Each structure stands twice: as C-alpha cells, then as structure tokens.
Amino acid sequence: MRVRMHPNAFAVFALIAGLIVGAAAHADPLSAARPGDPVSASDRRGTFWISSNATTHLNADLGPAPLQGIRGPRVSPDGSRIVFAALGDLWMVDLDQKLLAQGKPPKGRHLIKDEPLDFDPAWSSDGTQLAYVSDRSGMPEIWLRDMKTAKERQLTTSNEAIASPSWSPDGERIAFFKIPNAGDPGLKSLNVVAVFTGDVVQLRSDVRTAGPVSWSPDGKTLALKVRVQAAAPPHDSAGRILLISLAGAPDRVVAPESGLSPRLTRGEGPVWSPDGTKIAYVDEGILSVVPVVPRGAHAGEIAGPAHTLTSEFADSPSWTGDSKAIVYLATDRLKRLTLDGDVADVQPNLTWLRDIPQGRTVVWAGRLWDGGSAGYRENVDIVIDGDVITAIEPHIQRDKQVHVVNASKRTVIPGLIDTRARMASSFGERLGRLWLSFGITSVREWGEDPYSALERRESWASGRRPGPRDFFVKAPDDVGMARGGDFLRRELERAQRLEYDLAASDENVFVHASGTAAARPMTFGLGSDAAQIAAEPGMTMMPNLALGGGFVVKALRDPAVLANTQIAALYTDDERAALKTFVNQARPRLADLQRNLTAGQLAERDLVARGGQIVLGSGAPSVPYGLGFLVECELAQDGGLSPLQVLQAATSGAAAALGVDKQLGTVMAGKLADLAIVDGDPLSRISDLANISGVVADGRYYISDELLQH
C-alpha cells in the first residue's frame, strides 16, 4: 500500500512493544488545503467535514467574549431559575417571563463566587436546597445550600474526590460518585449519602459511566448509562440504561428500541421525569424521550417507542418539576423545550474577559534557551509588555518602577507543552496550579466533554484561577461514529461554534482537526518501512512512553520519582499512598513493562535519527498530572535523545504540531510570554526540569512556592 502524508498532518502514535500504531493520511483530497481551512475525506461511510480552531482563542479580540463554558445546567423544579457552573463558580439565571416575551435575554448573576472550584449543582425536588461540589475544604465534597437563607454546610468528608450529586425525590438522600485517587479514572464507585446524618452507603465499587445518576419517583431505583459488549463475535459495544434497585433486586439493563450509542458522555443522561413516566436522554447528539414504567418492580423498563425532540446538538437535559418541559444546552445556547414543541432561547447575556497583565515585566535570565538555538544566551533581559515579549536584550539596571523577576542564577526556557492529557474538575482548583508548578504553560486536552473543557479554559484565561492554556480536542472514539456522518456533522458545527478542535473516527475513517487532515488507521511493525514513513515531512509522532508503562517502570526503579516536590505539596496523604499502591501493583509485570519501554525508546530514537518529529504527551491522569510529563521527558533522554532534542519536542516542536508556533514555543520578540524558570541546566540534565522556581503564563509571573500552597 502506498502512503503519502499531507504536509499538515498531526498523527498520534503509540510506540509500545515494538509497534507503531497510528494514522496515515490520504494526501490527494487534501492537497489544496491550507491550515485552518475546512477539509473533507470521503469514505464509503460518508463525507466528514473537519476544521481547525487551535489558534482561535489565541488570536481572539481582547474585548468581552460570550461565556461558552457553561457546565451542568439544572432548571429549578418550578421552572423559574437555572443554575450552572462557569468560570469555576456557580451562576443563577432568573427566567423573567416578561423579558422572554419581549425577546430579551434573561439576567444571569453569580450565585457562589469564591476561590475554590464549585461545580455539579443539583436541585432538591422541592427547590429549597441546592447540592453542589466544592473543594473549599481541600477535596471536592458535597455542600448543601439553603436557597432561602443562603446558609451552607458540608455534607460529605471523603479521602477521594466526589462528583455528580443527585437528589432522591423525598429529599433525604443524595447519590454521587467517588473518583479513585490513582489508577483508572473512568472507574468510579456509586454511593448514597443520607442528607440528615451524613451516613454513606456504597452501592457499587466499579461503575464505568459518565454520570450523574437519576432517581425513579418512588426513590427505589437508580438509572445510569453504561456500555455493554456483545458476547458473540464481533463483540460490538452498545449503550444501555442500567437500572439499580435500592431494595436489593437484581440489576436490569434496558434501551430504547432504536438503541443507544456506546459513547459515555456526562451530558447524555438518562434523566427520569419527576412523574416517572418518561426518561429523557441524548444519543448521537439528539435529545429524545422514551416512555417507561414509572414505579414498582419494573420501574424504568421501556414502555413504548422513543420520540425525538431536537435536530440540533443537545447536552445536559434537566426536567421541570411538572414533567412538561426540559432545559438543555443546544450547541452553544441554553434552551427550554416543552413536550408540546415550543422552544425558547434562555441564554443569559454573560461575558468573560481575558486577564492581560498591565505594565511591563522584565525577566532577568542568567541563562536563556530560546527554543530554537542549540545553546544558551547569558545574562539577558526578557522584556514583557502585557502578555507579549517585546524585546530580548543584554541585561541592564532598570528603574525601580519596572517589575524585574530576578532569575540571574537560573535558566529560562519556553513554557512546556503537554500534548496529551485528560482533565477533570474532580481534581479541583489545584489542577491549574499543579500544571504551572511543573513549568507546563499549555496543555492539549483530549476529552469527551467540551463544556467542562471550555469552563476550564475560560476560568484560567480570565484569571479567576491560575492555570495553563487549554487547547481542547474532542478525542477520537473508536465506537463513536458507528452511525455515520450526521452525528459528525453536528459535532463539527459545535466544534466550530465553541472553538475547539475535533478528532473523530469510526471503523474506517480517522479525521483530526488540529492539523486539518483526514486519515485512515494503520498498524505496522518496525520491520517494515514504518519508520521511514513516519519520518516523512509533516508527520509528527507522540511516543507516550510514560503512559505505556514507562512511568511505573521509572517509579519502581527509582522510588525518588514519587517523592517529587510538587506531588508532596499538592497531593493529599491518601492520594500519595494510592499512587504508591498503583505503582507497586505493577511490580509483577516489571520485566514485561521494561521490554515494552525499551522497544518504545528504540523506536523513538530511530525515528528522530531519521529526521522525524516528535511531541511529548503524558496521558494524565493515568499518570500523575505534571509528574507524568516530567517522566516522559526523562524517558526520552534515557532512551538516547539529547536534552536539546527533548526540550525541542516539549516546546517549539509541540507548538508547531498544534499550529500555534507563531505565538508560542520559543522565546522571541512578538511571541506570547510563556516561560519556565529552572534551577539547573536542562540542556545537560533533563531531570533538572523538576526544579521549577517560577513560571510566566500569558505574561503573569507566578512563584512556585505560592503555587504549591495546598
């Protein structure tokens, strides 16, 4: 088979166990494409349109921008208010019928505005209380707010992060998930807490779902979406609604006659109507309702055909208390839909503003590696006006009015870029500080939930909380495209309107928007021409050595890895213990993991020797945030790359692969000011990247000691 690479392709590969698994692009239909242009790839399953939005928010107008990161909207039982998370806070929208009748947007206001991260709001059935998750006590816990008096109290105290609270109809219990401190972050435990006593009962220890759960009206059954796999070949996966009895009856699994996609996304439901007669759900982006048995031993079982309510992309449906209307996210707008077919736009006119530092900051660098040179420049001043580097010049004494960061005994490098991580609000406010404490100023987030990612991006970019730049890409899902092109077209429209990248695949087609390329999956051994193909111009590789077992190999060989300063400061005792347990559980497989790692390192070294390009991605949180990226860098050097090659892959190479090299990746006049300040000599020892004393993120200087305050 002849393979030719499109010059803009950014293919992701796993170099594990001596195999390269990746994407080989079709050049012919893309030969006229320019970066940022929409392109198409034809396949027997249809035509899929893809465009790149990687640089959009870097080049955005500095004026107020519409708030897009609206997460988990929930309508009050009386239908008069909507609460949601945005910018890391909770917001309230008052649905003034007079304003809506006049075609005016409803008014939004802060409900809770504080330094901790607040998310996942849920109304009690009588509307008098609001449950939500906040990390104000250290870990994400459930808090209760009296909606009349505004008094609040902490309900749970856990050694694991908590997410997705859901009230029982009688207001006496709340179902929720616990997220494991280490290991597989997708595997959760399902629990119920008594509102009056705080007593917690675990219902399931190993649930794989996106959540939240939904209660039957009699409070005896919980419904949640899961993925099941057929027993017979070809063992295809399918989505199902799992019905869990709180009375001890066997679990039941149901689905509408039309079926459910196996994709698991937090905004899809199922959501039981308060009267129990219907379940609302989102499948392939479309909002539908299906009649169900409301109560008794057969509660939740399908009682008739499903009815489609929308043709646009829908997310996060919630019912009014009378079961007559649903509020949901319609691509980039909040809407209210009645079962009679009336639709009202209820999007508040809320905006956010990028936080640009005022005035001038000068970083006095004892040594500067600018991201492009082979060595250091010594004793220079990096002049930053606002968030832009305006000059790099020999050091001089400055006026006292100028803010000077004294790094005269340190090394300054471009901010590091982790090109593969998944992020979760369950890690709390500290997540942004943890990234920065490792010198990581940009992260390519792979995930399923764009609304949560946009909420993070806007929270960090607005200055509400410190954090890196978040380049979100909706990750490929090998089962997500099974129903053809309509869903992908809706996904593309949402990606364009919400300004994120899209990567999507089915059994035959792979499309990736960050490089405006379309591709078909291939698997080939290193004994073929794989390395030569991968080294062709335009192909960028992501080794994923740490994610493929290298992290635990490194930690088992050198226990000092887990004694990292940042982890010691920002992880709890329970989280550090869980991390050690996770690593030690892999000890029986150490020999196999070492062989796989060695094969991957050899493949990586061979690729670079042939002129191929690599970027580095940690795969967090399967490995620890920040620390996983540091280990990835160290594994690359251990495998034979020079510190210079590793640093280039972690900075300028990553920026080029993301299409933002005109703004990021090197320290030059005209570039955005993202810098890491290192105690040490990273061009000699890449492990010195562990010693970050400070960071400049979008022009704002952070001292590491302040970032590491728990």
XYZ file of C-alpha atoms in Angstrom:
710
model
C 0.000 0.000 0.000
C 1.370 3.408 -0.952
C 1.006 6.081 1.715
C 1.641 9.785 1.206
C 1.438 12.288 4.041
C -0.375 15.582 3.879
C 2.091 18.288 5.000
C -0.211 19.482 7.782
C -0.932 16.071 9.269
C -0.517 15.646 13.046
C -0.792 11.926 13.667
C -0.770 10.378 17.086
C 1.173 7.162 17.506
C 1.796 4.713 20.293
C 5.346 3.369 20.236
C 4.855 0.409 22.523
C 6.026 -3.216 22.289
C 7.877 -2.565 19.041
C 4.809 -1.431 17.115
C 3.836 1.877 15.634
C 0.082 2.337 15.673
C -1.100 5.482 14.002
C -2.806 7.369 11.224
C -1.665 7.580 7.635
C -3.260 10.457 5.798
C -4.732 10.461 2.317
C -2.925 13.300 0.533
C -4.905 13.517 -2.683
C -8.229 15.013 -1.488
C -6.344 17.389 0.840
C -3.686 18.721 -1.484
C -5.266 22.162 -1.749
C -5.951 22.596 1.951
C -4.367 25.367 3.993
C -4.072 25.349 7.793
C -7.402 26.394 9.245
C -9.419 25.611 6.104
C -12.236 23.090 6.313
C -11.341 19.870 4.545
C -13.147 16.652 3.739
C -12.312 12.993 3.489
C -14.551 10.649 1.559
C -15.166 7.082 2.629
C -17.828 4.503 1.952
C -19.500 5.596 5.188
C -19.882 9.205 4.073
C -18.118 12.563 3.889
C -16.906 14.221 7.073
C -16.045 17.912 7.291
C -13.322 18.989 9.647
C -11.777 22.371 10.507
C -9.098 23.589 12.889
C -9.721 26.042 15.723
C -6.423 25.618 17.572
C -5.336 29.246 17.301
C -8.743 30.917 17.533
C -8.652 31.800 21.199
C -5.017 32.938 20.964
C -5.943 35.492 18.308
C -9.277 36.479 19.828
C -10.324 40.070 20.379
C -9.335 41.209 23.856
C -12.807 42.610 24.476
C -15.589 40.766 26.322
C -16.396 37.360 24.830
C -19.625 35.373 25.205
C -19.497 32.847 28.023
C -19.317 29.413 26.364
C -18.078 27.181 29.162
C -21.497 26.530 30.699
C -21.413 23.238 32.525
C -24.205 21.122 34.001
C -27.214 23.475 33.769
C -30.102 22.452 36.031
C -33.554 24.019 35.968
C -35.350 24.552 39.272
C -38.446 22.409 39.917
C -40.753 25.414 39.448
C -39.041 26.282 36.159
C -38.185 29.839 37.204
C -34.402 29.543 37.608
C -31.430 27.775 36.073
C -28.189 27.144 37.917
C -24.932 26.110 36.245
C -21.151 26.169 36.658
C -18.989 28.628 34.715
C -15.566 30.187 35.357
C -15.229 27.797 38.294
C -18.182 29.394 40.103
C -21.932 28.792 40.304
C -24.306 31.087 38.435
C -28.057 31.652 38.545
C -30.334 32.659 35.680
C -33.742 34.126 36.538
C -36.266 33.283 33.823
C -38.235 36.528 33.799
C -41.244 35.775 31.603
C -41.685 39.454 30.685
C -38.135 39.661 29.348
C -38.514 36.398 27.460
C -41.810 37.559 25.938
C -40.027 40.691 24.696
C -37.285 38.593 23.119
C -34.709 39.828 25.620
C -32.135 37.538 27.239
C -32.700 36.568 30.862
C -30.421 38.003 33.509
C -27.600 35.937 34.952
C -25.762 36.542 38.210
C -23.196 34.935 40.457
C -24.689 32.565 42.994
C -21.377 31.471 44.539
C -18.120 33.271 43.762
C -15.035 32.182 45.670
C -11.505 30.893 45.168
C -12.337 27.159 45.344
C -13.785 25.297 42.381
C -17.573 24.889 42.510
C -19.441 22.613 40.093
C -22.127 19.934 39.568
C -25.170 21.742 41.045
C -28.366 19.758 41.732
C -31.763 20.972 42.997
C -33.757 19.196 45.667
C -37.204 18.198 44.390
C -38.915 20.982 46.371
C -36.433 23.617 45.191
C -35.450 24.707 48.699
C -31.912 23.299 48.654
C -29.041 23.073 46.232
C -26.361 20.405 46.403
C -23.087 21.065 44.642
C -19.444 20.018 44.716
C -16.695 22.309 46.028
C -13.079 21.789 47.062
C -13.137 24.591 49.642
C -12.266 22.101 52.399
C -9.396 20.591 50.393
C -11.001 17.745 48.429
C -14.111 18.023 46.244
C -17.017 17.355 48.615
C -20.793 17.772 48.527
C -22.055 21.010 50.022
C -25.679 21.968 50.674
C -27.061 25.483 50.276
C -30.380 26.670 51.683
C -31.832 28.687 48.808
C -33.822 30.956 51.127
C -31.236 31.769 53.796
C -28.036 31.144 51.754
C -26.678 29.120 54.685
C -24.337 26.325 53.664
C -22.930 23.181 55.203
C -20.553 20.440 54.131
C -22.326 17.097 53.768
C -19.533 14.634 52.921
C -15.991 14.068 54.126
C -14.066 11.685 51.907
C -10.484 10.751 51.089
C -11.461 10.586 47.405
C -12.874 13.222 45.075
C -16.657 13.365 44.781
C -18.739 14.227 41.715
C -22.256 14.279 40.251
C -24.660 14.591 43.219
C -28.303 13.687 42.507
C -31.188 14.131 44.985
C -33.736 11.456 45.823
C -37.329 12.628 45.267
C -38.035 12.739 49.020
C -35.007 14.979 49.646
C -33.494 12.596 52.204
C -30.667 11.041 50.151
C -28.160 12.063 47.509
C -26.481 9.659 45.091
C -22.951 10.518 43.981
C -19.719 9.096 42.593
C -16.280 8.782 44.141
C -13.277 9.081 41.822
C -10.250 6.849 42.593
C -7.062 8.587 43.728
C -4.920 6.555 41.319
C -5.331 4.039 38.534
C -8.216 4.069 36.077
C -10.016 7.446 36.442
C -13.001 6.174 34.459
C -13.858 3.540 37.065
C -15.927 5.067 39.872
C -17.803 3.928 42.934
C -21.523 4.703 43.265
C -22.667 5.828 46.704
C -25.682 7.254 48.530
C -25.415 9.687 51.450
C -28.157 10.435 53.980
C -28.819 14.186 53.989
C -29.622 14.445 57.712
C -26.911 12.167 59.146
C -24.151 12.147 56.533
C -24.020 8.340 56.578
C -22.686 6.916 53.305
C -23.562 3.561 51.731
C -21.596 2.250 48.756
C -23.832 0.653 46.127
C -21.222 -0.282 43.522
C -17.430 -0.214 43.638
C -16.666 -0.372 39.922
C -19.059 1.617 37.747
C -17.882 2.892 34.371
C -20.191 5.733 33.423
C -20.089 9.470 32.829
C -22.916 10.255 35.270
C -24.849 11.579 37.015
C -27.471 9.021 38.020
C -31.217 9.645 38.012
C -33.843 8.503 40.543
C -37.214 6.877 39.969
C -40.098 8.888 41.501
C -40.540 6.356 44.318
C -36.831 6.553 45.186
C -36.333 2.808 44.808
C -34.399 2.653 41.522
C -31.394 4.450 40.064
C -30.788 4.816 36.323
C -27.462 5.451 34.621
C -25.930 4.857 31.214
C -23.328 2.126 30.769
C -21.563 0.395 27.912
C -22.040 -3.328 27.353
C -20.255 -5.672 24.977
C -21.937 -8.392 22.987
C -20.930 -11.929 23.937
C -20.957 -13.146 20.343
C -18.465 -12.044 17.670
C -17.704 -9.378 16.589
C -18.306 -8.326 20.226
C -19.616 -4.880 19.319
C -20.300 -2.455 22.153
C -23.649 -0.806 22.758
C -25.089 1.719 25.169
C -27.644 0.631 27.752
C -29.532 2.107 30.699
C -28.592 0.262 33.870
C -31.382 0.109 36.472
C -30.113 -0.471 40.012
C -32.596 -1.466 42.697
C -32.053 0.016 46.157
C -34.142 -2.825 47.585
C -31.643 -5.500 46.585
C -33.377 -6.791 43.445
C -31.167 -7.828 40.512
C -29.882 -5.147 38.163
C -31.737 -4.691 34.897
C -30.453 -3.367 31.579
C -32.784 -1.642 29.109
C -32.576 0.508 25.990
C -34.964 2.233 23.587
C -35.915 0.176 20.579
C -33.742 2.408 18.394
C -30.722 1.572 20.546
C -28.092 3.733 22.213
C -24.596 4.702 21.162
C -21.847 3.155 23.308
C -20.333 6.612 23.842
C -20.268 7.671 27.510
C -20.539 11.438 27.906
C -21.616 13.186 31.101
C -24.289 15.336 29.427
C -26.260 12.500 27.809
C -28.469 11.351 30.673
C -30.625 9.333 31.249
C -32.831 11.774 33.188
C -36.035 10.429 34.723
C -39.035 12.769 34.606
C -40.380 13.700 38.064
C -43.699 11.940 37.324
C -41.766 8.788 36.393
C -43.443 8.210 33.038
C -40.555 9.238 30.780
C -36.796 9.184 30.537
C -35.006 11.897 28.580
C -31.643 11.112 27.046
C -29.209 12.333 24.414
C -27.971 9.891 21.801
C -25.587 10.888 18.997
C -26.274 14.486 19.983
C -30.076 14.292 19.641
C -32.445 14.820 22.587
C -35.202 12.213 22.864
C -37.716 10.941 25.403
C -38.953 7.394 25.826
C -41.958 6.247 27.905
C -41.087 3.964 30.815
C -42.798 2.116 33.634
C -42.893 4.727 36.437
C -42.882 2.609 39.593
C -42.683 -0.843 41.083
C -40.616 -3.872 40.244
C -40.490 -2.930 36.547
C -39.739 0.774 37.056
C -37.639 2.189 34.236
C -38.401 -0.522 31.719
C -39.236 0.729 28.243
C -42.983 1.165 27.677
C -43.099 2.443 24.096
C -41.173 3.954 21.191
C -38.816 6.885 21.731
C -39.718 10.342 20.456
C -37.079 12.713 19.071
C -37.300 16.281 20.395
C -34.443 18.105 18.643
C -32.427 18.106 15.446
C -29.594 20.243 16.850
C -26.866 19.125 19.213
C -28.192 18.760 22.759
C -26.460 18.271 26.094
C -27.285 18.212 29.825
C -31.095 17.936 29.809
C -32.993 18.609 33.053
C -36.744 18.446 33.738
C -39.044 20.998 35.298
C -40.978 19.647 38.279
C -44.224 19.253 36.324
C -42.520 16.974 33.751
C -43.738 19.238 30.936
C -40.512 20.995 29.911
C -36.787 20.334 29.564
C -33.926 22.822 29.773
C -30.806 21.809 27.859
C -27.699 23.098 26.123
C -28.394 23.488 22.404
C -24.875 23.521 20.936
C -23.880 26.903 22.398
C -27.195 28.193 23.797
C -29.405 27.365 26.754
C -32.914 26.490 25.601
C -36.198 25.450 27.185
C -38.374 22.998 25.290
C -41.894 21.910 26.162
C -43.189 18.499 25.180
C -45.756 20.353 23.078
C -42.921 21.532 20.855
C -42.427 25.141 21.981
C -38.765 26.174 22.194
C -37.460 29.299 23.936
C -33.909 30.639 23.976
C -32.988 31.224 27.636
C -29.288 32.000 27.175
C -28.181 34.790 29.551
C -26.110 37.647 28.187
C -22.976 36.777 30.172
C -19.427 37.512 29.042
C -15.878 36.959 30.211
C -12.650 38.877 29.638
C -9.093 37.653 29.139
C -6.828 38.638 32.007
C -3.941 40.585 30.463
C -1.320 41.917 32.892
C -0.850 45.669 32.832
C 2.518 47.341 32.513
C 5.974 45.918 31.961
C 7.713 42.893 33.466
C 11.377 42.118 32.861
C 12.757 38.627 33.463
C 16.494 38.820 34.136
C 17.772 35.467 32.915
C 21.192 34.186 33.897
C 20.809 31.756 31.012
C 18.180 31.681 28.282
C 17.396 28.783 25.998
C 15.067 30.324 23.437
C 13.598 27.122 21.999
C 15.422 27.345 18.696
C 19.119 27.619 19.483
C 21.480 24.792 20.365
C 22.843 26.578 23.431
C 22.225 29.315 25.961
C 22.315 33.072 25.773
C 23.664 34.501 29.008
C 22.749 37.458 31.217
C 19.822 38.772 29.179
C 16.594 40.632 29.920
C 13.322 39.309 28.536
C 11.075 42.360 28.272
C 7.351 41.657 28.531
C 4.667 44.273 27.926
C 1.283 42.948 28.922
C 1.400 39.339 27.751
C 3.769 39.810 24.794
C 7.550 39.560 24.679
C 8.694 42.852 23.156
C 12.473 42.551 23.402
C 15.365 40.308 24.425
C 18.435 42.378 25.194
C 21.589 42.384 27.323
C 20.845 42.900 30.997
C 20.794 46.472 32.266
C 19.810 48.106 35.536
C 16.119 49.048 35.401
C 14.101 51.796 37.027
C 12.586 50.830 40.352
C 9.112 51.212 38.844
C 9.741 48.272 36.498
C 8.841 44.826 37.844
C 12.004 42.728 37.495
C 11.963 38.968 38.054
C 15.457 38.068 39.197
C 16.376 34.773 37.532
C 20.032 35.762 37.245
C 21.174 32.469 38.778
C 18.648 30.362 36.893
C 17.805 29.138 33.412
C 14.786 30.434 31.497
C 13.175 28.294 28.795
C 9.898 28.450 26.846
C 6.876 27.200 28.760
C 6.470 23.438 28.379
C 3.587 21.962 26.355
C 1.950 18.653 27.291
C 0.204 17.478 24.125
C -1.894 14.719 25.650
C -3.870 14.840 28.876
C -7.415 14.433 30.068
C -8.591 16.779 32.774
C -11.323 16.531 35.362
C -12.984 19.012 37.672
C -12.797 16.340 40.356
C -9.139 17.324 40.847
C -10.319 20.733 41.996
C -8.841 24.211 41.824
C -5.295 22.926 42.426
C -5.131 21.347 38.957
C -4.144 24.590 37.231
C -1.521 25.357 39.863
C -0.108 21.841 39.576
C 0.418 22.210 35.823
C 2.155 25.570 36.254
C 4.346 24.298 39.092
C 5.920 21.879 36.590
C 6.587 24.709 34.122
C 3.773 23.498 31.857
C 2.024 26.555 30.422
C -0.004 24.852 27.682
C -1.913 21.568 27.626
C -3.579 19.798 24.737
C -6.615 18.325 26.476
C -8.135 15.197 24.954
C -11.638 14.601 26.229
C -15.307 13.931 25.593
C -16.950 16.925 27.300
C -16.246 20.254 25.568
C -18.369 22.245 28.027
C -16.213 21.242 31.002
C -13.061 21.932 28.985
C -14.289 25.362 27.913
C -15.242 26.127 31.502
C -11.645 25.369 32.497
C -10.197 27.364 29.604
C -12.267 30.433 30.401
C -11.633 30.141 34.136
C -7.867 30.056 33.602
C -7.711 32.606 30.786
C -9.911 35.071 32.682
C -7.601 34.980 35.695
C -10.262 33.598 38.034
C -7.784 30.831 38.828
C -4.169 30.227 37.774
C -3.676 27.630 35.083
C -2.184 26.861 31.664
C -3.582 27.471 28.211
C -6.069 24.721 27.428
C -6.200 23.527 23.811
C -9.163 21.178 23.835
C -9.662 18.492 21.221
C -12.640 16.189 21.350
C -10.870 12.870 21.399
C -11.280 10.092 18.846
C -13.719 7.414 19.933
C -13.407 4.125 18.123
C -17.089 3.457 18.680
C -18.486 6.954 18.473
C -19.009 7.213 14.727
C -20.763 3.904 14.176
C -23.965 5.543 12.924
C -22.488 7.526 10.067
C -21.959 11.146 9.153
C -24.929 13.060 10.620
C -23.562 12.931 14.136
C -20.114 14.025 12.997
C -21.598 16.961 11.092
C -23.361 18.081 14.272
C -20.129 17.601 16.185
C -18.284 19.720 13.648
C -20.834 22.526 13.883
C -20.494 22.517 17.663
C -16.690 22.481 17.431
C -16.723 25.492 15.128
C -19.169 27.465 17.251
C -17.464 26.641 20.545
C -13.978 26.987 19.023
C -12.301 23.690 19.792
C -10.683 21.017 17.657
C -12.364 17.798 16.651
C -10.867 14.367 16.169
C -13.311 11.639 15.217
C -13.139 8.103 13.934
C -15.217 5.099 13.025
C -14.183 1.668 11.826
C -12.933 3.050 8.525
C -12.304 6.778 8.826
C -10.000 8.825 11.019
C -10.254 12.601 10.920
C -8.286 15.039 13.012
C -8.872 18.755 13.011
C -5.810 20.070 14.783
C -3.838 19.560 11.595
C -6.759 19.899 9.167
C -6.110 16.394 7.921
C -8.105 13.256 7.289
C -6.573 9.837 7.752
C -7.153 6.095 7.906
C -5.812 3.983 10.794
C -2.915 1.648 10.089
C -0.870 -0.749 12.166
C 2.552 -1.815 11.002
C 5.670 -3.303 12.552
C 9.045 -1.653 12.826
C 10.433 -4.252 10.462
C 8.533 -2.614 7.577
C 9.009 0.845 6.154
C 7.089 2.281 9.107
C 9.908 4.379 10.495
C 10.687 5.801 7.060
C 7.038 6.710 6.505
C 6.800 8.255 9.962
C 9.896 10.361 9.335
C 8.480 11.986 6.193
C 7.928 15.756 6.371
C 4.687 16.716 8.075
C 4.366 13.618 10.246
C 4.573 14.209 13.976
C 4.768 11.350 16.451
C 3.678 11.163 20.095
C 5.573 8.323 21.815
C 3.504 8.028 25.050
C 6.295 6.165 26.823
C 5.114 7.059 30.334
C 1.519 6.131 29.590
C 2.572 2.822 28.033
C 4.132 1.600 31.271
C 7.261 3.711 31.423
C 6.021 5.721 34.388
C 5.672 2.712 36.662
C 8.982 1.305 35.413
C 10.701 4.574 36.301
C 8.972 4.767 39.681
C 9.784 1.146 40.535
C 13.426 1.561 39.523
C 13.765 4.891 41.352
C 11.430 5.471 44.340
C 12.590 9.106 44.431
C 10.260 9.730 41.461
C 7.245 9.664 43.778
C 8.996 11.965 46.278
C 8.602 14.852 43.834
C 8.248 18.284 45.491
C 5.091 19.270 43.625
C 3.334 15.987 44.344
C 4.324 16.204 48.013
C 2.824 19.691 48.228
C -0.416 19.361 46.261
C -1.408 15.710 46.667
C -3.077 14.558 49.860
C -1.621 11.779 52.001
C -4.303 9.411 50.704
C -3.563 10.322 47.089
C 0.165 9.753 47.525
C -0.494 6.417 49.215
C -2.838 5.390 46.398
C -0.211 6.378 43.836
C 2.415 4.217 45.554
C -0.023 1.304 45.684
C -0.821 1.738 41.994
C 2.881 1.631 41.117
C 3.667 -1.341 43.368
C 0.807 -3.368 41.907
C 2.697 -3.345 38.604
C 5.829 -4.906 40.114
C 4.997 -8.477 38.944
C 4.866 -7.145 35.372
C 8.074 -5.122 35.628
C 10.087 -7.278 33.218
C 7.411 -7.101 30.515
C 6.922 -3.382 31.031
C 10.668 -2.815 30.799
C 10.831 -4.712 27.492
C 7.975 -2.636 26.100
C 9.606 0.572 27.287
C 12.953 -0.343 25.760
C 11.274 -1.130 22.434
C 9.455 2.186 22.503
C 12.616 4.106 23.336
C 14.493 2.419 20.492
C 11.685 3.249 18.073
C 11.604 6.855 19.260
C 15.364 7.223 18.901
C 15.323 5.632 15.438
C 12.537 7.920 14.292
C 14.351 11.072 15.412
C 17.598 9.827 13.860
C 15.768 9.531 10.530
C 14.625 13.149 10.804
C 11.148 12.527 12.187
C 9.414 14.943 14.530
C 8.078 14.055 17.962
C 5.994 15.775 20.595
C 5.580 14.689 24.200
C 2.294 13.865 25.887
C 1.852 12.468 29.371
C -1.521 10.750 29.113
C -2.509 12.142 32.530
C -4.367 11.352 34.733
C -3.471 7.711 34.030
C -0.097 9.010 35.163
C 0.047 11.966 37.587
C -0.572 15.454 36.235
C 2.724 17.241 35.623
C 4.900 14.469 37.015
C 3.887 12.173 34.164
C 5.145 14.757 31.661
C 8.435 15.165 33.527
C 8.912 11.385 33.464
C 8.068 11.338 29.732
C 10.899 13.821 29.164
C 13.307 11.768 31.274
C 12.370 8.532 29.496
C 13.103 10.174 26.153
C 16.597 11.131 27.342
C 17.109 7.699 28.911
C 16.281 6.197 25.516
C 19.023 8.085 23.713
C 17.671 11.514 22.795
C 19.761 14.509 23.774
C 18.353 17.014 26.276
C 18.174 19.522 23.407
C 16.010 17.172 21.344
C 13.745 16.532 24.324
C 13.349 20.237 25.084
C 12.550 20.992 21.452
C 9.873 18.299 21.446
C 8.386 19.754 24.645
C 8.311 23.366 23.418
C 8.845 24.548 19.851
C 8.025 21.183 18.284
C 4.790 20.895 20.230
C 3.759 24.441 19.306
C 4.372 23.698 15.633
C 2.354 20.482 15.814
C -0.552 22.358 17.394
C -0.351 25.096 14.765
C 0.470 27.830 17.303
C 4.190 28.237 16.613
C 3.688 31.863 15.554
C 2.546 32.638 19.092
C 4.153 30.024 21.358
C 7.018 27.568 21.687
C 10.019 29.912 21.511
C 11.227 32.975 23.392
C 11.260 35.732 20.785
C 10.046 39.286 20.430
C 6.423 39.225 19.332
C 5.631 35.861 20.945
C 3.263 35.405 23.867
C 5.063 35.365 27.195
C 5.047 31.762 28.433
C 8.257 30.950 30.317
C 9.553 28.367 32.778
C 12.323 29.313 35.213
C 14.552 26.354 36.090
C 17.051 25.865 38.896
C 19.639 23.902 36.956
C 20.937 23.137 33.493
C 18.234 21.340 31.453
C 20.424 21.270 28.317
C 22.729 18.952 30.266
C 20.243 17.149 32.533
C 16.605 16.988 31.523
C 15.781 15.892 35.077
C 16.507 19.474 36.181
C 13.051 20.322 34.794
C 11.778 19.087 38.153
C 13.290 22.206 39.733
C 10.895 24.930 38.636
C 11.279 28.085 40.738
C 8.750 30.177 38.848
C 6.707 30.446 35.699
C 5.360 33.172 33.442
C 1.974 32.211 31.999
C 0.416 34.617 29.499
C 2.611 37.393 30.857
C 1.802 36.838 34.530
C 4.566 35.740 36.896
C 3.924 33.020 39.479
C 6.340 31.966 42.225
C 6.454 28.195 42.645
C 6.197 28.361 46.431
C 2.891 30.227 46.078
C 1.569 27.759 43.509
C 2.346 24.880 45.858
C 0.330 26.162 48.803
C -2.308 23.481 49.417
